[in-house]
Coordinates of C-alpha atoms in Angstrom, one line a residue:
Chain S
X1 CA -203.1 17.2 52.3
X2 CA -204.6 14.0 51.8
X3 CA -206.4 12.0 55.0
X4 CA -205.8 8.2 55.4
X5 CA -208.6 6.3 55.4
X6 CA -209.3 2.6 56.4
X7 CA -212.5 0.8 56.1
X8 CA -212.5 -2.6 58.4
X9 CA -215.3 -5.0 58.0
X10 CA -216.5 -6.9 61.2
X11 CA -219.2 -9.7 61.2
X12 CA -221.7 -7.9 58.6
X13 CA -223.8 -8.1 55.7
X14 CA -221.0 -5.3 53.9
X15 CA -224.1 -3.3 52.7
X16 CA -222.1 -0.1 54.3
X17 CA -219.4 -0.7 51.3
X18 CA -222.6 -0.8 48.7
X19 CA -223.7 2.5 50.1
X20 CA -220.7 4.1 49.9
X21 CA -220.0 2.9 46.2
X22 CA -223.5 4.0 45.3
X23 CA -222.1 7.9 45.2
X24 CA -220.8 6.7 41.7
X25 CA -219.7 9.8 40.5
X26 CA -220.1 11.7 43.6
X27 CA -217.3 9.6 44.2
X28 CA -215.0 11.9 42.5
X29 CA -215.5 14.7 44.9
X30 CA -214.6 12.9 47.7
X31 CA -211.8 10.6 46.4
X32 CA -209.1 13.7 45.7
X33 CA -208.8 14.3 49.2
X34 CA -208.5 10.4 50.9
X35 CA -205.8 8.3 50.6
X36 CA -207.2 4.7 51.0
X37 CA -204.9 2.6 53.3
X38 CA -206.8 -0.5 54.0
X39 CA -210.0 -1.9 52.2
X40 CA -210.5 -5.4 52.3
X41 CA -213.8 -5.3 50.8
X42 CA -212.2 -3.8 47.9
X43 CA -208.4 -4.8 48.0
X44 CA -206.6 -7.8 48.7
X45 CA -205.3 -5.8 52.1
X46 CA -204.3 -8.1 55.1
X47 CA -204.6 -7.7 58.7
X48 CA -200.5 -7.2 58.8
X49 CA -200.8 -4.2 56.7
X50 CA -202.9 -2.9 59.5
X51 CA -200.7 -4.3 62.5
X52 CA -197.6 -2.4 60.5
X53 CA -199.0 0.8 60.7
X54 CA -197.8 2.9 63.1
X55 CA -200.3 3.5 65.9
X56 CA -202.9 6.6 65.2
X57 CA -201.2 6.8 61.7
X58 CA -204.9 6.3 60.1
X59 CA -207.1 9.8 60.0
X60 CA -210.3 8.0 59.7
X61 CA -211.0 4.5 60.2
X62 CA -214.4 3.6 59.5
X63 CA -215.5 0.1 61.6
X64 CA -218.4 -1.9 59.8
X65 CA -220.2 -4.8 61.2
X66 CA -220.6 -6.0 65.0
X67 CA -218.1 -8.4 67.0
X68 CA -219.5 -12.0 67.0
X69 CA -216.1 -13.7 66.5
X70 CA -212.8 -13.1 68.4
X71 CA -211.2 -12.4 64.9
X72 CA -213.9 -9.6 65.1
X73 CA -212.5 -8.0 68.5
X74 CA -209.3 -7.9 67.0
X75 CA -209.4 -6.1 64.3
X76 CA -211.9 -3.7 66.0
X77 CA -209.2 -3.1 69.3
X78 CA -206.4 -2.6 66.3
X79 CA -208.5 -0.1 64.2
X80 CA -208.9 1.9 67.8
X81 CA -205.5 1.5 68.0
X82 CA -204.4 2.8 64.4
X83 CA -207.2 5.4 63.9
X84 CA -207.0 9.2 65.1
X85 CA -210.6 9.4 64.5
X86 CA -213.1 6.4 64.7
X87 CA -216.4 6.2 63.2
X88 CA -218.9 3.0 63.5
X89 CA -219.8 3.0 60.3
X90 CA -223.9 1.3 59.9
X91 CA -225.9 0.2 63.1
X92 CA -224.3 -2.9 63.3
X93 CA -221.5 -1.2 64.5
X94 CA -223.2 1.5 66.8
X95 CA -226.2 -1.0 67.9
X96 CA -224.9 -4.6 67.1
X97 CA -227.2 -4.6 64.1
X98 CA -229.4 -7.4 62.9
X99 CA -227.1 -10.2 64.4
X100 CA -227.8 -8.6 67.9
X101 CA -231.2 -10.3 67.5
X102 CA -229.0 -13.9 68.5
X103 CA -228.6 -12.9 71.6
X104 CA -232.2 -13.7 72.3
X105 CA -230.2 -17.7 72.5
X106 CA -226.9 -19.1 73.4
X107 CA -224.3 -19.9 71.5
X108 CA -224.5 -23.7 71.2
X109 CA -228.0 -23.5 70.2
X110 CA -226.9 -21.4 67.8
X111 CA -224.4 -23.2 66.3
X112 CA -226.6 -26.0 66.1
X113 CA -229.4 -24.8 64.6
X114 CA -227.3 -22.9 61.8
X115 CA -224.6 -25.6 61.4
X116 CA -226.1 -29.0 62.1
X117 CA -230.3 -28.2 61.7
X118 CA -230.5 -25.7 59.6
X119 CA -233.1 -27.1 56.2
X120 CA -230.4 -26.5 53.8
X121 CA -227.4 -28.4 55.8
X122 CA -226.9 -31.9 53.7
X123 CA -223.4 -32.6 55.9
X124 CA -223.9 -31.5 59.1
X125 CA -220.7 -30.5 60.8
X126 CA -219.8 -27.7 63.0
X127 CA -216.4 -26.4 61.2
X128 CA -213.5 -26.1 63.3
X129 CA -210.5 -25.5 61.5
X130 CA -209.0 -22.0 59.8
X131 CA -212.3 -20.1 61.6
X132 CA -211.8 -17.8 64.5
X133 CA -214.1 -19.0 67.1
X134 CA -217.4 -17.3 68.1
X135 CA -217.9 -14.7 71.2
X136 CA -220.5 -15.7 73.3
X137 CA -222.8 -12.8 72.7
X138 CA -222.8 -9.5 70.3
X139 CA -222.3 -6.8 72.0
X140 CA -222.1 -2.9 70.6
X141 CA -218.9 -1.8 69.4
X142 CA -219.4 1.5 71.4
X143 CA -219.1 -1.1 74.9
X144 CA -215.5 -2.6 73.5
X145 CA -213.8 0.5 72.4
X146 CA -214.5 4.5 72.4
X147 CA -215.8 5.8 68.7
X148 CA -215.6 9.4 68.1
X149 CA -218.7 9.2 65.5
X150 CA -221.7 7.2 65.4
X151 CA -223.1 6.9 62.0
X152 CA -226.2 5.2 62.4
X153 CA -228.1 3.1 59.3
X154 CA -228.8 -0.2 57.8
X155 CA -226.8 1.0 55.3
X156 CA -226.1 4.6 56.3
X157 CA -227.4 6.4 52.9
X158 CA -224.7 7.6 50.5
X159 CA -225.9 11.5 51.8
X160 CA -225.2 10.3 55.2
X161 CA -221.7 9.1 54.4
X162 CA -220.2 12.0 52.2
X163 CA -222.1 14.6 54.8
X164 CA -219.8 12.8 57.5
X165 CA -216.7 12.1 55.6
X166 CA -216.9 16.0 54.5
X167 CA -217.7 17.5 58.2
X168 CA -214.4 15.4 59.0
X169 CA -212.3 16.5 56.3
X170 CA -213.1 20.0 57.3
X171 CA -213.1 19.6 60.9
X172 CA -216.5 20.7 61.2
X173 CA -218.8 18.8 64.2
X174 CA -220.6 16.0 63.1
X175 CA -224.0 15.8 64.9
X176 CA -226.6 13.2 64.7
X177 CA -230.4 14.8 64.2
X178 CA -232.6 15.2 67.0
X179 CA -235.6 14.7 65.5
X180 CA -237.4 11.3 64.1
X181 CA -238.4 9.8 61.2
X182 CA -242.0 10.9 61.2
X183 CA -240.4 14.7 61.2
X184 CA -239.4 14.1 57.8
X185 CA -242.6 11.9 56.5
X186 CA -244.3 13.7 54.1
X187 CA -247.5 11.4 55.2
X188 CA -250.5 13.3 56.6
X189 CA -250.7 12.4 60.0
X190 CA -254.3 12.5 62.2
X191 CA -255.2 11.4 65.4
X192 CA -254.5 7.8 65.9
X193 CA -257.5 4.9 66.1
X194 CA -256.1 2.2 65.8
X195 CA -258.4 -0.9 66.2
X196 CA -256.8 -3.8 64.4
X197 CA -252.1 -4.5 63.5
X198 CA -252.2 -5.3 59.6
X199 CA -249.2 -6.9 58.3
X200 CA -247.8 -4.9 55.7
X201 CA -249.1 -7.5 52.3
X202 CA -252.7 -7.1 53.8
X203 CA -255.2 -4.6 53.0
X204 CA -254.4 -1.7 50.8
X205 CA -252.3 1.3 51.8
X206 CA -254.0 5.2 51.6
X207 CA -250.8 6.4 50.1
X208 CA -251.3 9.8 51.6
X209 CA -252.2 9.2 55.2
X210 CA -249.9 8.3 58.1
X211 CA -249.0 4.3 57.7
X212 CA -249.3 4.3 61.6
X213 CA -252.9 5.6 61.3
X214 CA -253.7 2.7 58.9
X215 CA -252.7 0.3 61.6
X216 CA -249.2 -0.5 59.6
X217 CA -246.5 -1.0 62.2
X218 CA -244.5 1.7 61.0
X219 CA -241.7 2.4 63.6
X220 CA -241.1 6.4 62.6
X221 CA -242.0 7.6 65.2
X222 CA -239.0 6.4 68.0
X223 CA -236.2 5.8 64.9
X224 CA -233.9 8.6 64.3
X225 CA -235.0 11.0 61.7
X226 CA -231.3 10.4 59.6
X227 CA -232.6 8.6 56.7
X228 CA -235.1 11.0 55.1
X229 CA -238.3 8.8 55.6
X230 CA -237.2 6.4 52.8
X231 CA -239.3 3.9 53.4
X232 CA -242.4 5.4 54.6
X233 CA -242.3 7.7 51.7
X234 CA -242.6 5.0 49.4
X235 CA -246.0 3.3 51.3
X236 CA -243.2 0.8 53.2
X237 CA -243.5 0.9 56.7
X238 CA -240.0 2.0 58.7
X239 CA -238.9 -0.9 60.6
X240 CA -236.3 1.1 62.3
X241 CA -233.8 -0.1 61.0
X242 CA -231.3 3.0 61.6
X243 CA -232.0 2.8 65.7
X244 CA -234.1 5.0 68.1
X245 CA -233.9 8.4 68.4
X246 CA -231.5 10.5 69.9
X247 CA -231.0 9.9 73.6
X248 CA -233.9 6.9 73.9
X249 CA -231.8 4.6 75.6
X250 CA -234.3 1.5 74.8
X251 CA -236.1 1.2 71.4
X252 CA -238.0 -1.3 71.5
X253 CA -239.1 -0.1 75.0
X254 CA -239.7 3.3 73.8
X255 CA -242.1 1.3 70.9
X256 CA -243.8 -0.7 73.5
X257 CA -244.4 2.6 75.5
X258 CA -245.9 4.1 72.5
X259 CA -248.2 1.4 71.3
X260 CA -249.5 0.8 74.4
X261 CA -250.6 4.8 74.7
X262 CA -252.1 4.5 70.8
X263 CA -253.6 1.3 70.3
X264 CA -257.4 1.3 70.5
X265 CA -257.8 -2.2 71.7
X266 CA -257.9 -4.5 74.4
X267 CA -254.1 -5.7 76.1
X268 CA -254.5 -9.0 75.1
X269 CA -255.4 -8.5 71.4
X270 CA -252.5 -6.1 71.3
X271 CA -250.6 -8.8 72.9
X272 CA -251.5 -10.9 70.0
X273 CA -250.9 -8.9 67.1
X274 CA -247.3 -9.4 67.4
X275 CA -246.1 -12.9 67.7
X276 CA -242.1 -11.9 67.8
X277 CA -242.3 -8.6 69.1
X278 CA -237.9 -8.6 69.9
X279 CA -237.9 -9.1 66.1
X280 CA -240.7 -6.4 65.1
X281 CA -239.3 -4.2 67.7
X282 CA -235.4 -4.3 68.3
X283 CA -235.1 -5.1 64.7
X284 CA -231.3 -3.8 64.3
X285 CA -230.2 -2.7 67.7
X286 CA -231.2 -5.9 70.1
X287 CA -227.6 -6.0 71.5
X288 CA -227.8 -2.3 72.9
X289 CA -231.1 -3.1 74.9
X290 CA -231.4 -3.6 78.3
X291 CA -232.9 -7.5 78.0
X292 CA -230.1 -8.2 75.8
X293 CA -227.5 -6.7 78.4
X294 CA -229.2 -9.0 81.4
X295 CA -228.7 -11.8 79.5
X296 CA -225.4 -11.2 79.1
X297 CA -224.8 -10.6 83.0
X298 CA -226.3 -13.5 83.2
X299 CA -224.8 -15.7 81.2
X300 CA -220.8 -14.1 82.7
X301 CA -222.6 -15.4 86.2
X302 CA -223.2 -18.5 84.9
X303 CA -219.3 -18.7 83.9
Chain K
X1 CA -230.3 1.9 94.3
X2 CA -227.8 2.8 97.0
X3 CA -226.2 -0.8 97.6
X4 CA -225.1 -0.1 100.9
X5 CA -228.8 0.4 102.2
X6 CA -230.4 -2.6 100.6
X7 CA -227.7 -5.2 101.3
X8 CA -227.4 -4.4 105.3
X9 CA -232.0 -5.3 105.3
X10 CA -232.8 -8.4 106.3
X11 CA -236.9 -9.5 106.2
X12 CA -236.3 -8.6 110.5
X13 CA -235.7 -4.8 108.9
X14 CA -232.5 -5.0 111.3
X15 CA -228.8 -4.4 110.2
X16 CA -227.6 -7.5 108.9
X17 CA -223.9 -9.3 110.3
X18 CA -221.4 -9.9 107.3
X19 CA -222.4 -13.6 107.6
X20 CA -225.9 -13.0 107.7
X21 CA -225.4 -10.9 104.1
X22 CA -222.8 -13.7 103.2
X23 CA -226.0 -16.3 103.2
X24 CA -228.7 -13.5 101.8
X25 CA -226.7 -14.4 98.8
X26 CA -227.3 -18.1 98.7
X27 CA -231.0 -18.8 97.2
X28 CA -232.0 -20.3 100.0
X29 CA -232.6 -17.0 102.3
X30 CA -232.9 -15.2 99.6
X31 CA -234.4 -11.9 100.2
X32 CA -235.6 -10.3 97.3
X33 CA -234.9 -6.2 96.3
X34 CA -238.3 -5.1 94.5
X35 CA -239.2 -2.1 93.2
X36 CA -242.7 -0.6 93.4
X37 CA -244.2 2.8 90.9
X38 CA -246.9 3.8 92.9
X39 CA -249.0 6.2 91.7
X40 CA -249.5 9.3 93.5
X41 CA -252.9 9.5 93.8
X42 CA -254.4 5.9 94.6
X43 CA -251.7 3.4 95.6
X44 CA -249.0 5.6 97.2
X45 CA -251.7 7.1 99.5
X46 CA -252.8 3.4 99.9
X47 CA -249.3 2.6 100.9
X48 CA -249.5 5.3 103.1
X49 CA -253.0 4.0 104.8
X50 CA -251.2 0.7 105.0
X51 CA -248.6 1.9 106.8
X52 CA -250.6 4.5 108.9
X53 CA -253.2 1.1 109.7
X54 CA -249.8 -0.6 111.1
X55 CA -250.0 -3.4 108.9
X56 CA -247.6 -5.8 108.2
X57 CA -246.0 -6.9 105.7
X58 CA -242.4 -7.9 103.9
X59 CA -239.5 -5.2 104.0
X60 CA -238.3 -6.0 100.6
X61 CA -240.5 -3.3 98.3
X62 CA -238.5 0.0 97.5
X63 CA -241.2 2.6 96.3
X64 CA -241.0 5.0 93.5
X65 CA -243.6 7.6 93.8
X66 CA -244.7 8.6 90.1
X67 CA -247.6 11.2 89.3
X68 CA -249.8 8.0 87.3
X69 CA -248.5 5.1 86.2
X70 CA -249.1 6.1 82.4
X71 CA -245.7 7.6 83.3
X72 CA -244.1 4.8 83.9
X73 CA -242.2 4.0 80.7
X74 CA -241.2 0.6 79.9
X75 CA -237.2 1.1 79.7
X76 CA -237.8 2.0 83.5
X77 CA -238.9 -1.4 84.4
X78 CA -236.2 -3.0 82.4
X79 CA -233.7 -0.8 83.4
X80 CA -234.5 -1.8 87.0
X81 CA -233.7 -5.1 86.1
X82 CA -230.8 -4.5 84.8
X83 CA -229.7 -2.7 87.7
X84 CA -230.6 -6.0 89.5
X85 CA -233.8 -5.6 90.9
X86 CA -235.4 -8.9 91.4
X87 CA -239.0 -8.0 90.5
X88 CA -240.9 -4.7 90.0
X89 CA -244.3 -3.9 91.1
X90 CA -246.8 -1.2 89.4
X91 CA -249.3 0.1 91.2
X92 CA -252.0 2.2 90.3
X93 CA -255.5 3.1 90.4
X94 CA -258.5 1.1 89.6
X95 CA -259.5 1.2 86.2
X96 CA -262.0 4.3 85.9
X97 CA -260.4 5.8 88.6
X98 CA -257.5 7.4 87.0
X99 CA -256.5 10.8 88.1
X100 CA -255.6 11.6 84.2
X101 CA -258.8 9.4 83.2
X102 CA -256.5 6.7 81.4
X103 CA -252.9 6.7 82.2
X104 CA -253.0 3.2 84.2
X105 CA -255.1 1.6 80.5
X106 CA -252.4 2.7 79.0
X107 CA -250.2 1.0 81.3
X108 CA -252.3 -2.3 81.3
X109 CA -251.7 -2.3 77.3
X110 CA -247.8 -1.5 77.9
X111 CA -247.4 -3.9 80.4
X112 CA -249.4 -7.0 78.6
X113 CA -246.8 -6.4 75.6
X114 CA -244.2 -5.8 77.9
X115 CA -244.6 -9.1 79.3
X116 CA -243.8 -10.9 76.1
X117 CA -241.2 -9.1 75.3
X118 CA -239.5 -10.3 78.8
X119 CA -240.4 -13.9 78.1
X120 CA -239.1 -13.8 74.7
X121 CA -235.9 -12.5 75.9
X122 CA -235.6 -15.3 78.3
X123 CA -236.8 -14.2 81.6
X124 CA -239.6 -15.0 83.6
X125 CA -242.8 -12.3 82.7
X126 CA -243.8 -13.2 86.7
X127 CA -241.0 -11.1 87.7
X128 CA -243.0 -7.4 86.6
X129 CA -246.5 -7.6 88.2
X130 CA -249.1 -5.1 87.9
X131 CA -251.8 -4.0 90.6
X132 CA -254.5 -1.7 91.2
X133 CA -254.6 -0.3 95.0
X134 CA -256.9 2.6 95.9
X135 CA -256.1 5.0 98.3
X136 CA -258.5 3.5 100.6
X137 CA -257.5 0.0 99.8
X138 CA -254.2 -0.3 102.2
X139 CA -255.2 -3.9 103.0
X140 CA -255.1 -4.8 98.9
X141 CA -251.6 -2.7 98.8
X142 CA -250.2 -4.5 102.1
X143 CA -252.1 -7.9 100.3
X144 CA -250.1 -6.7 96.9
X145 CA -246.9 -7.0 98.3
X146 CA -246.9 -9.9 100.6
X147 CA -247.7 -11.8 97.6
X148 CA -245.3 -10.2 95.2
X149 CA -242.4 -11.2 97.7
X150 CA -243.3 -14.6 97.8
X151 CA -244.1 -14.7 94.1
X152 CA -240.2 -13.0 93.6
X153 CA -238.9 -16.0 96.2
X154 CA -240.8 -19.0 94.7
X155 CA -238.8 -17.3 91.3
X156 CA -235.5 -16.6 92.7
X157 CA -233.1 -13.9 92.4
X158 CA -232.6 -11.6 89.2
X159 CA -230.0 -13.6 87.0
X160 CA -228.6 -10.5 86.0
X161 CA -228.2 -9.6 89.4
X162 CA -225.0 -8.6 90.5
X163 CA -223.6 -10.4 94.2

């Protein structure tokens, strides 16, 4: 029997689509068995064909991007609805991804700095009509409705995808790995003395040592171990881009813990090296952290 | 943080009326909830000697008794205040000192980052505070604290702070 699938896009960059899609042929495999019911990205599907289907009528419904309009919420609360099974489908929709990092303002600064200052902007005008209007904050999918898989990534890789869509087709478990990117480096790895941040343009990279060790803020070592050490494997530090490990409830605290214990120097220079450190360190999951959930309380209060 | 406990304190240390809670809430008698990681070997044992010594001081410091404050990790600060906390104090031993020769350097480094991370996020980097305390010190410790409360007042409650 085939399994009705529906993909749902929220406010993201769609990148989860490209990964999928980037099977090509491996494709094939998986096609056979799924029957695609709704695909915007792909089709010319409209949010009635969703709101016709009868309630849990969709096997797997795969929920991309985070919720930073009300259009967003929406469709989210109507995939929960419509879907048996719900996986968030890239850390936008498990972490709030890369637009999380706005939460660090509020929304009328916002606005107006993309809208009415932004360098680009010739006619400055904040557009009001035929647009869903903005939430005040992104939060993490997981907070609005209940997801039965989290698929982590920025994009999940095309391994990641198929090795989910196939434990669900054969109602195997789906678990994420426990262990972290730096388990799957191939780097060498030494005792750490570091003395001095580089960015990653300066200096020249050891290709065979540890990036960490070469004073490369390479974020391996609290990111889930999920993407097989992509980046660092190819001398590009891992900006943790598919969130922390397993159980760590606050990356970018779990980074700050770290670099504190490993950095040879003194706390002010450390201090220094990293002028935005919310941006180096909560680079994709800034709306699941615990500043970003304070501002939110406060912000409700303020209400 | 039992809720129960901490609301019913007032600065007198007595059981608070429900109007006297009723105006704890306004910022004007505000009484801070603070949280203090003592470590076991200096500045718990200086709490201890401050407490032993009779000294006085402000009733609004909850202490957490960890074995050096190397172990305090960062996400339990800001998890504090996002349980509401008003301000958290660390408090270890002097530098050299350490029981575990560097956990409170490590701590210093943490915290100096940690800082920036709070006031990029929008929140005042006065509200975590870092000490050293020996054991012998419980005049610093009591000193510590009076001046963290007042430091937490002149601030104001947690924002995220629930009523």
């Amino acid at each position: 029997m085939t399994k009705r699938i529906a993909m749902a896009q929220l406010t993201s960059c769609w990148g989860c689509d490209q990964s999928l899609l980037d099977l090509h042929l491996g494709l094939l495999e998986v096609l056979p068995e799924l029957e695609i019911v709704f695909w915007p990205a792909v089709v010319d599907f409209k949010i009635k064909d969703l709101e016709s289907m009868p309630d849990e009528s969709i096997h797997i419904g795969l929920v991309e991007g985070s919720c930073r309009t009300e259009d967003d919420v929406r469709l989210l609360n109507l995939m929960r609805a419509k879907s048996k099974i719900l996986v968030a489908w890239g850390v936008c929709s498990c972490y709030g991804g890369i637009q999380g990092l706005a939460n660090q303002w509020e929304l009328d600064e916002l606005v107006d700095r993309k809208f009415m200052k932004a360098d680009t902007v010739t006619d400055p005008r904040i557009p009001s009509e035929n647009v869903p209007a903005f939430v005040p904050q992104v939060r993490p999918n997981v907070d609005v409705v209940k997801f039965n898989i989290l698929l982590p990534g920025c994009p999940p890789t095309s391994k990641n995808i198929v090795e989910a869509l196939a434990a669900i087709l054969t109602g195997k478990p789906f678990d994420l790995p426990e262990k972290s990117v730096c388990d799957q480096c191939p780097k060498v790895k030494q005792d750490k003395h570091i003395t001095k941040f580089h960015r990653s343009h300066e200096g020249r990279i050891d290709p065979s040592k540890c990036l960490l060790d070469q004073g490369y803020l390479c974020l391996g070592f609290a990111t889930i171990g999920f993407c097989g050490a992509i980046c660092p494997t190819v001398n590009s530090p891992c900006k943790g881009c598919f969130g922390p490990v397993l159980r760590v409830k606050d990356h970018g605290a779990k980074i700050v813990s770290a670099l504190g214990a490993i950095a040879e120097m003194e706390p002010e220079q450390l201090k220094d090296s990293f002028p935005d450190p919310i941006g180096s360190f909560y680079f994709t999951d800034y709306a699941a952290s615990y500043l970003s959930r304070m501002r939110d309380k406060a912000r409700s209060k303020k209400k | 943080m039992p809720t129960g406990v901490t609301n019913s304190l007032t600065a007198a240390g007595h059981k608070a009326t429900s109007s006297q809670r009723q105006k704890a809430r306004g910022e004007k008698d505000f009484e801070p909830r603070i949280l203090a990681f003592c470590c076991n070997w200096c500045s718990y044992a200086g709490a201890d000697l401050a407490g032993t010594s009779r000294r006085q001081m402000p009733p609004n410091v909850r202490i957490i008794r960890v074995n050096c404050t190397g172990r305090v990790d960062p996400s339990f600060i800001l998890d504090a205040l996002n349980q509401g906390a008003d301000g958290v104090l660390i408090s270890g031993c002097h530098p050299g000192d350490c029981h575990y020769t560097s956990g409170n350097l490590k701590m210093k480094s943490r915290f100096a980052l940690l800082q920036k991370v709070l006031e990029e996020a929008g929140f005042e980097p006065e509200r975590i505070h870092l000490q050293w305390a020996s054991a012998a010190e419980g005049d610093v410790f009591t000193e510590g604290i009076t001046s963290m409360v007042e430091r937490i007042k002149a601030l104001g409650p947690n924002p995220a702070r629930k009523d």
